[in-house]
Amino acid sequence: MPFWTTTEAGVPIQGPSATLIYDDWYPALRTDRLRNNNLAKAMLLDIPLVVGRRKDGRVFAMRDSCPHRGIPLSVGWFDGERVTCRYHGWQFEPCSGQCAHIPSLSSHDRLDATRIYATAFPCEECDGHAWVYVPGPGRKGASVERAVPELAKFGPQFRTAFLTADLPCNVDHGIIGLMDPAHGPFVHQAWWWRSRTSIREKTKKFEPIPEGFRMSAHAPSGNSAPYKLLGVYGQPVETTIDFILPNRRTETIRCGDKWFSSLTTVTPVTSSTCRIDVVAAWNVFYHVPFVTPVAKFFGAKFVRQDQETMIQQAEGLRHNPSLMLIDDADKPAKWYFALKQARLDGSGRHPMDGTVELHWRS
């Protein structure tokens, strides 16, 4: 989903930037774009990438810049084994970035081409995304110490869907919007979800987890139509929601042996823009015809409502207004900023001492 990047007067929207978290995995793009030796462009954390799939099926991600003269490698050629720069024909093995051939070298040259490397990033395919590990500046070749995020699944038979949307705001605003519990009745007004008249008091318990926090298992909102549908199974419905740095929200809904699972990421494309990706799996209503396109239709509308709100917010943020966070509805946002600071300064401090009960209306 492209986003509107200018005001009605044609002035570019440019909100404040955010400090970025490196040394972690981020989804670059959907791997269904990597067919027939195609090279695809992506941007992560202000880094231009070229992404592809080798003949052996392995995905790769390289900085989209030839180390020779800087031309984007994405405008070159890929034969399934080597990426060739279109300027001087330098060839690179894409997973390591090692230069394999420089056509201009003569018998008089003593340069060993294999000692030259383009920048390559660890890249793995999971749940239909190419995940790229982005090390901190100056940490080229640093070891990967974190596992690639994976959507939780609770059985061999399930359906899947994904959604994506670009947001013209920095990753911090994208994330605290993602975890904001109070915007639902106002942003997501629809007959199939809820309305402003459905607001009621909520009480939820939260507990600390490594580099994040969990909304403890609870019965989901009774004023949202999709959750009510699960009542047809005649079993108690329970949901658990986790947030884990740097940008991941997971939700699991269980109803007896029926389940729904989602992984949502808010990825910094640049320091002032981000992208939301949602991948989901479920076995609820598994045999109901057309359930997947119907789910994607309503899911896309839901995400679009968030996207439109962020676009409108971006117009205000470009003026750098003073902002505030309140309790209890904004407490998760406060925890996020504290967790992020602890990650950045290396202290590892967690803002939660134990289970916390929060109250709000939504």
PDB file of N, CA and C in Angstrom, residues 232-290:
ATOM      1  N   VAL A 232     -18.831 -19.873  18.382  1.00  0.00           N
ATOM      2  CA  VAL A 232     -19.520 -21.008  17.747  1.00  0.00           C
ATOM      3  C   VAL A 232     -18.867 -22.335  18.100  1.00  0.00           C
ATOM      4  N   TYR A 233     -17.623 -22.309  18.547  1.00  0.00           N
ATOM      5  CA  TYR A 233     -16.941 -23.549  18.897  1.00  0.00           C
ATOM      6  C   TYR A 233     -17.307 -24.037  20.300  1.00  0.00           C
ATOM      7  N   GLY A 234     -17.967 -23.195  21.084  1.00  0.00           N
ATOM      8  CA  GLY A 234     -18.426 -23.619  22.395  1.00  0.00           C
ATOM      9  C   GLY A 234     -17.327 -23.855  23.402  1.00  0.00           C
ATOM     10  N   GLN A 235     -16.159 -23.279  23.169  1.00  0.00           N
ATOM     11  CA  GLN A 235     -15.026 -23.426  24.079  1.00  0.00           C
ATOM     12  C   GLN A 235     -14.595 -22.045  24.567  1.00  0.00           C
ATOM     13  N   PRO A 236     -13.989 -21.967  25.763  1.00  0.00           N
ATOM     14  CA  PRO A 236     -13.458 -20.676  26.215  1.00  0.00           C
ATOM     15  C   PRO A 236     -12.412 -20.147  25.247  1.00  0.00           C
ATOM     16  N   VAL A 237     -12.445 -18.846  25.020  1.00  0.00           N
ATOM     17  CA  VAL A 237     -11.484 -18.199  24.123  1.00  0.00           C
ATOM     18  C   VAL A 237     -10.470 -17.444  24.965  1.00  0.00           C
ATOM     19  N   GLU A 238      -9.184 -17.617  24.620  1.00  0.00           N
ATOM     20  CA  GLU A 238      -8.115 -16.986  25.396  1.00  0.00           C
ATOM     21  C   GLU A 238      -7.073 -16.429  24.439  1.00  0.00           C
ATOM     22  N   THR A 239      -6.601 -15.235  24.735  1.00  0.00           N
ATOM     23  CA  THR A 239      -5.592 -14.619  23.885  1.00  0.00           C
ATOM     24  C   THR A 239      -4.412 -14.141  24.717  1.00  0.00           C
ATOM     25  N   THR A 240      -3.231 -14.200  24.114  1.00  0.00           N
ATOM     26  CA  THR A 240      -1.987 -13.723  24.723  1.00  0.00           C
ATOM     27  C   THR A 240      -1.279 -12.833  23.713  1.00  0.00           C
ATOM     28  N   ILE A 241      -0.808 -11.684  24.169  1.00  0.00           N
ATOM     29  CA  ILE A 241      -0.130 -10.739  23.285  1.00  0.00           C
ATOM     30  C   ILE A 241       1.242 -10.409  23.868  1.00  0.00           C
ATOM     31  N   ASP A 242       2.279 -10.546  23.053  1.00  0.00           N
ATOM     32  CA  ASP A 242       3.645 -10.217  23.458  1.00  0.00           C
ATOM     33  C   ASP A 242       4.176  -9.071  22.619  1.00  0.00           C
ATOM     34  N   PHE A 243       5.006  -8.235  23.229  1.00  0.00           N
ATOM     35  CA  PHE A 243       5.831  -7.293  22.482  1.00  0.00           C
ATOM     36  C   PHE A 243       7.285  -7.573  22.822  1.00  0.00           C
ATOM     37  N   ILE A 244       8.124  -7.700  21.790  1.00  0.00           N
ATOM     38  CA  ILE A 244       9.539  -7.995  21.978  1.00  0.00           C
ATOM     39  C   ILE A 244      10.356  -7.066  21.085  1.00  0.00           C
ATOM     40  N   LEU A 245      11.395  -6.468  21.661  1.00  0.00           N
ATOM     41  CA  LEU A 245      12.298  -5.632  20.875  1.00  0.00           C
ATOM     42  C   LEU A 245      12.904  -6.433  19.718  1.00  0.00           C
ATOM     43  N   PRO A 246      13.221  -5.745  18.605  1.00  0.00           N
ATOM     44  CA  PRO A 246      13.121  -4.294  18.467  1.00  0.00           C
ATOM     45  C   PRO A 246      11.760  -3.796  17.979  1.00  0.00           C
ATOM     46  N   ASN A 247      10.898  -4.716  17.462  1.00  0.00           N
ATOM     47  CA  ASN A 247       9.722  -4.204  16.741  1.00  0.00           C
ATOM     48  C   ASN A 247       8.595  -5.217  16.586  1.00  0.00           C
ATOM     49  N   ARG A 248       8.537  -6.256  17.418  1.00  0.00           N
ATOM     50  CA  ARG A 248       7.658  -7.380  17.118  1.00  0.00           C
ATOM     51  C   ARG A 248       6.504  -7.523  18.117  1.00  0.00           C
ATOM     52  N   ARG A 249       5.313  -7.683  17.579  1.00  0.00           N
ATOM     53  CA  ARG A 249       4.114  -7.969  18.370  1.00  0.00           C
ATOM     54  C   ARG A 249       3.555  -9.311  17.913  1.00  0.00           C
ATOM     55  N   THR A 250       3.371 -10.224  18.837  1.00  0.00           N
ATOM     56  CA  THR A 250       2.760 -11.502  18.505  1.00  0.00           C
ATOM     57  C   THR A 250       1.445 -11.642  19.270  1.00  0.00           C
ATOM     58  N   GLU A 251       0.473 -12.243  18.635  1.00  0.00           N
ATOM     59  CA  GLU A 251      -0.807 -12.505  19.289  1.00  0.00           C
ATOM     60  C   GLU A 251      -1.207 -13.943  19.008  1.00  0.00           C
ATOM     61  N   THR A 252      -1.608 -14.651  20.040  1.00  0.00           N
ATOM     62  CA  THR A 252      -2.083 -16.018  19.906  1.00  0.00           C
ATOM     63  C   THR A 252      -3.466 -16.123  20.533  1.00  0.00           C
ATOM     64  N   ILE A 253      -4.411 -16.619  19.768  1.00  0.00           N
ATOM     65  CA  ILE A 253      -5.774 -16.827  20.255  1.00  0.00           C
ATOM     66  C   ILE A 253      -6.055 -18.331  20.223  1.00  0.00           C
ATOM     67  N   ARG A 254      -6.479 -18.884  21.343  1.00  0.00           N
ATOM     68  CA  ARG A 254      -6.774 -20.318  21.443  1.00  0.00           C
ATOM     69  C   ARG A 254      -8.237 -20.515  21.832  1.00  0.00           C
ATOM     70  N   CYS A 255      -8.848 -21.489  21.210  1.00  0.00           N
ATOM     71  CA  CYS A 255     -10.229 -21.865  21.521  1.00  0.00           C
ATOM     72  C   CYS A 255     -10.311 -23.379  21.387  1.00  0.00           C
ATOM     73  N   GLY A 256     -10.033 -24.104  22.480  1.00  0.00           N
ATOM     74  CA  GLY A 256      -9.915 -25.550  22.390  1.00  0.00           C
ATOM     75  C   GLY A 256      -8.747 -25.903  21.486  1.00  0.00           C
ATOM     76  N   ASP A 257      -9.001 -26.719  20.455  1.00  0.00           N
ATOM     77  CA  ASP A 257      -7.931 -27.070  19.518  1.00  0.00           C
ATOM     78  C   ASP A 257      -7.878 -26.129  18.323  1.00  0.00           C
ATOM     79  N   LYS A 258      -8.672 -25.064  18.367  1.00  0.00           N
ATOM     80  CA  LYS A 258      -8.650 -24.067  17.308  1.00  0.00           C
ATOM     81  C   LYS A 258      -7.740 -22.914  17.723  1.00  0.00           C
ATOM     82  N   TRP A 259      -7.059 -22.317  16.743  1.00  0.00           N
ATOM     83  CA  TRP A 259      -6.099 -21.274  17.086  1.00  0.00           C
ATOM     84  C   TRP A 259      -5.926 -20.279  15.936  1.00  0.00           C
ATOM     85  N   PHE A 260      -5.472 -19.111  16.324  1.00  0.00           N
ATOM     86  CA  PHE A 260      -5.082 -18.043  15.397  1.00  0.00           C
ATOM     87  C   PHE A 260      -3.791 -17.447  15.927  1.00  0.00           C
ATOM     88  N   SER A 261      -2.827 -17.213  15.050  1.00  0.00           N
ATOM     89  CA  SER A 261      -1.534 -16.667  15.464  1.00  0.00           C
ATOM     90  C   SER A 261      -1.107 -15.594  14.477  1.00  0.00           C
ATOM     91  N   SER A 262      -0.561 -14.500  14.999  1.00  0.00           N
ATOM     92  CA  SER A 262      -0.079 -13.438  14.109  1.00  0.00           C
ATOM     93  C   SER A 262       1.243 -12.878  14.609  1.00  0.00           C
ATOM     94  N   LEU A 263       2.053 -12.457  13.659  1.00  0.00           N
ATOM     95  CA  LEU A 263       3.313 -11.769  13.945  1.00  0.00           C
ATOM     96  C   LEU A 263       3.278 -10.456  13.176  1.00  0.00           C
ATOM     97  N   THR A 264       3.337  -9.351  13.914  1.00  0.00           N
ATOM     98  CA  THR A 264       3.324  -8.023  13.311  1.00  0.00           C
ATOM     99  C   THR A 264       4.647  -7.335  13.608  1.00  0.00           C
ATOM    100  N   THR A 265       5.265  -6.781  12.583  1.00  0.00           N
ATOM    101  CA  THR A 265       6.521  -6.052  12.755  1.00  0.00           C
ATOM    102  C   THR A 265       6.357  -4.636  12.223  1.00  0.00           C
ATOM    103  N   VAL A 266       6.993  -3.702  12.912  1.00  0.00           N
ATOM    104  CA  VAL A 266       7.086  -2.321  12.429  1.00  0.00           C
ATOM    105  C   VAL A 266       8.566  -2.068  12.163  1.00  0.00           C
ATOM    106  N   THR A 267       8.921  -2.034  10.897  1.00  0.00           N
ATOM    107  CA  THR A 267      10.325  -2.016  10.499  1.00  0.00           C
ATOM    108  C   THR A 267      10.763  -0.628  10.055  1.00  0.00           C
ATOM    109  N   PRO A 268      11.870  -0.118  10.605  1.00  0.00           N
ATOM    110  CA  PRO A 268      12.372   1.177  10.133  1.00  0.00           C
ATOM    111  C   PRO A 268      12.940   1.057   8.716  1.00  0.00           C
ATOM    112  N   VAL A 269      12.299   1.732   7.783  1.00  0.00           N
ATOM    113  CA  VAL A 269      12.821   1.795   6.420  1.00  0.00           C
ATOM    114  C   VAL A 269      13.925   2.842   6.376  1.00  0.00           C
ATOM    115  N   THR A 270      13.617   4.012   6.916  1.00  0.00           N
ATOM    116  CA  THR A 270      14.606   5.063   7.135  1.00  0.00           C
ATOM    117  C   THR A 270      14.451   5.512   8.583  1.00  0.00           C
ATOM    118  N   SER A 271      15.214   6.495   8.982  1.00  0.00           N
ATOM    119  CA  SER A 271      15.099   6.980  10.357  1.00  0.00           C
ATOM    120  C   SER A 271      13.804   7.747  10.593  1.00  0.00           C
ATOM    121  N   SER A 272      13.075   8.091   9.516  1.00  0.00           N
ATOM    122  CA  SER A 272      11.836   8.852   9.683  1.00  0.00           C
ATOM    123  C   SER A 272      10.621   8.192   9.037  1.00  0.00           C
ATOM    124  N   THR A 273      10.786   7.013   8.462  1.00  0.00           N
ATOM    125  CA  THR A 273       9.662   6.274   7.883  1.00  0.00           C
ATOM    126  C   THR A 273       9.778   4.805   8.281  1.00  0.00           C
ATOM    127  N   CYS A 274       8.631   4.113   8.218  1.00  0.00           N
ATOM    128  CA  CYS A 274       8.646   2.700   8.597  1.00  0.00           C
ATOM    129  C   CYS A 274       7.610   1.935   7.785  1.00  0.00           C
ATOM    130  N   ARG A 275       7.564   0.626   8.004  1.00  0.00           N
ATOM    131  CA  ARG A 275       6.622  -0.229   7.287  1.00  0.00           C
ATOM    132  C   ARG A 275       6.072  -1.257   8.256  1.00  0.00           C
ATOM    133  N   ILE A 276       4.775  -1.506   8.164  1.00  0.00           N
ATOM    134  CA  ILE A 276       4.161  -2.525   9.005  1.00  0.00           C
ATOM    135  C   ILE A 276       3.907  -3.771   8.163  1.00  0.00           C
ATOM    136  N   ASP A 277       4.302  -4.934   8.672  1.00  0.00           N
ATOM    137  CA  ASP A 277       4.056  -6.217   8.017  1.00  0.00           C
ATOM    138  C   ASP A 277       3.324  -7.122   8.994  1.00  0.00           C
ATOM    139  N   VAL A 278       2.296  -7.789   8.507  1.00  0.00           N
ATOM    140  CA  VAL A 278       1.530  -8.727   9.324  1.00  0.00           C
ATOM    141  C   VAL A 278       1.504 -10.069   8.605  1.00  0.00           C
ATOM    142  N   VAL A 279       1.900 -11.133   9.290  1.00  0.00           N
ATOM    143  CA  VAL A 279       1.753 -12.482   8.767  1.00  0.00           C
ATOM    144  C   VAL A 279       0.964 -13.276   9.797  1.00  0.00           C
ATOM    145  N   ALA A 280      -0.017 -14.022   9.337  1.00  0.00           N
ATOM    146  CA  ALA A 280      -0.912 -14.732  10.242  1.00  0.00           C
ATOM    147  C   ALA A 280      -1.123 -16.162   9.769  1.00  0.00           C
ATOM    148  N   ALA A 281      -1.421 -17.036  10.730  1.00  0.00           N
ATOM    149  CA  ALA A 281      -1.763 -18.425  10.435  1.00  0.00           C
ATOM    150  C   ALA A 281      -2.914 -18.830  11.346  1.00  0.00           C
ATOM    151  N   TRP A 282      -3.772 -19.726  10.870  1.00  0.00           N
ATOM    152  CA  TRP A 282      -4.927 -20.117  11.678  1.00  0.00           C
ATOM    153  C   TRP A 282      -5.512 -21.441  11.178  1.00  0.00           C
ATOM    154  N   ASN A 283      -6.213 -22.120  12.080  1.00  0.00           N
ATOM    155  CA  ASN A 283      -7.020 -23.270  11.678  1.00  0.00           C
ATOM    156  C   ASN A 283      -8.491 -23.069  12.036  1.00  0.00           C
ATOM    157  N   VAL A 284      -8.853 -21.891  12.571  1.00  0.00           N
ATOM    158  CA  VAL A 284     -10.256 -21.590  12.839  1.00  0.00           C
ATOM    159  C   VAL A 284     -10.996 -21.464  11.504  1.00  0.00           C
ATOM    160  N   PHE A 285     -12.206 -21.985  11.441  1.00  0.00           N
ATOM    161  CA  PHE A 285     -13.020 -21.961  10.221  1.00  0.00           C
ATOM    162  C   PHE A 285     -12.238 -22.483   9.010  1.00  0.00           C
ATOM    163  N   TYR A 286     -11.424 -23.505   9.268  1.00  0.00           N
ATOM    164  CA  TYR A 286     -10.516 -23.997   8.230  1.00  0.00           C
ATOM    165  C   TYR A 286     -11.264 -24.478   6.988  1.00  0.00           C
ATOM    166  N   HIS A 287     -12.417 -25.116   7.172  1.00  0.00           N
ATOM    167  CA  HIS A 287     -13.150 -25.690   6.043  1.00  0.00           C
ATOM    168  C   HIS A 287     -14.228 -24.751   5.493  1.00  0.00           C
ATOM    169  N   VAL A 288     -14.293 -23.532   6.001  1.00  0.00           N
ATOM    170  CA  VAL A 288     -15.265 -22.564   5.490  1.00  0.00           C
ATOM    171  C   VAL A 288     -14.765 -22.009   4.155  1.00  0.00           C
ATOM    172  N   PRO A 289     -15.565 -22.107   3.090  1.00  0.00           N
ATOM    173  CA  PRO A 289     -15.107 -21.616   1.779  1.00  0.00           C
ATOM    174  C   PRO A 289     -14.778 -20.120   1.814  1.00  0.00           C
ATOM    175  N   PHE A 290     -13.755 -19.746   1.080  1.00  0.00           N
ATOM    176  CA  PHE A 290     -13.363 -18.349   0.867  1.00  0.00           C
ATOM    177  C   PHE A 290     -12.937 -17.628   2.147  1.00  0.00           C
TER     178      PHE A 290
END
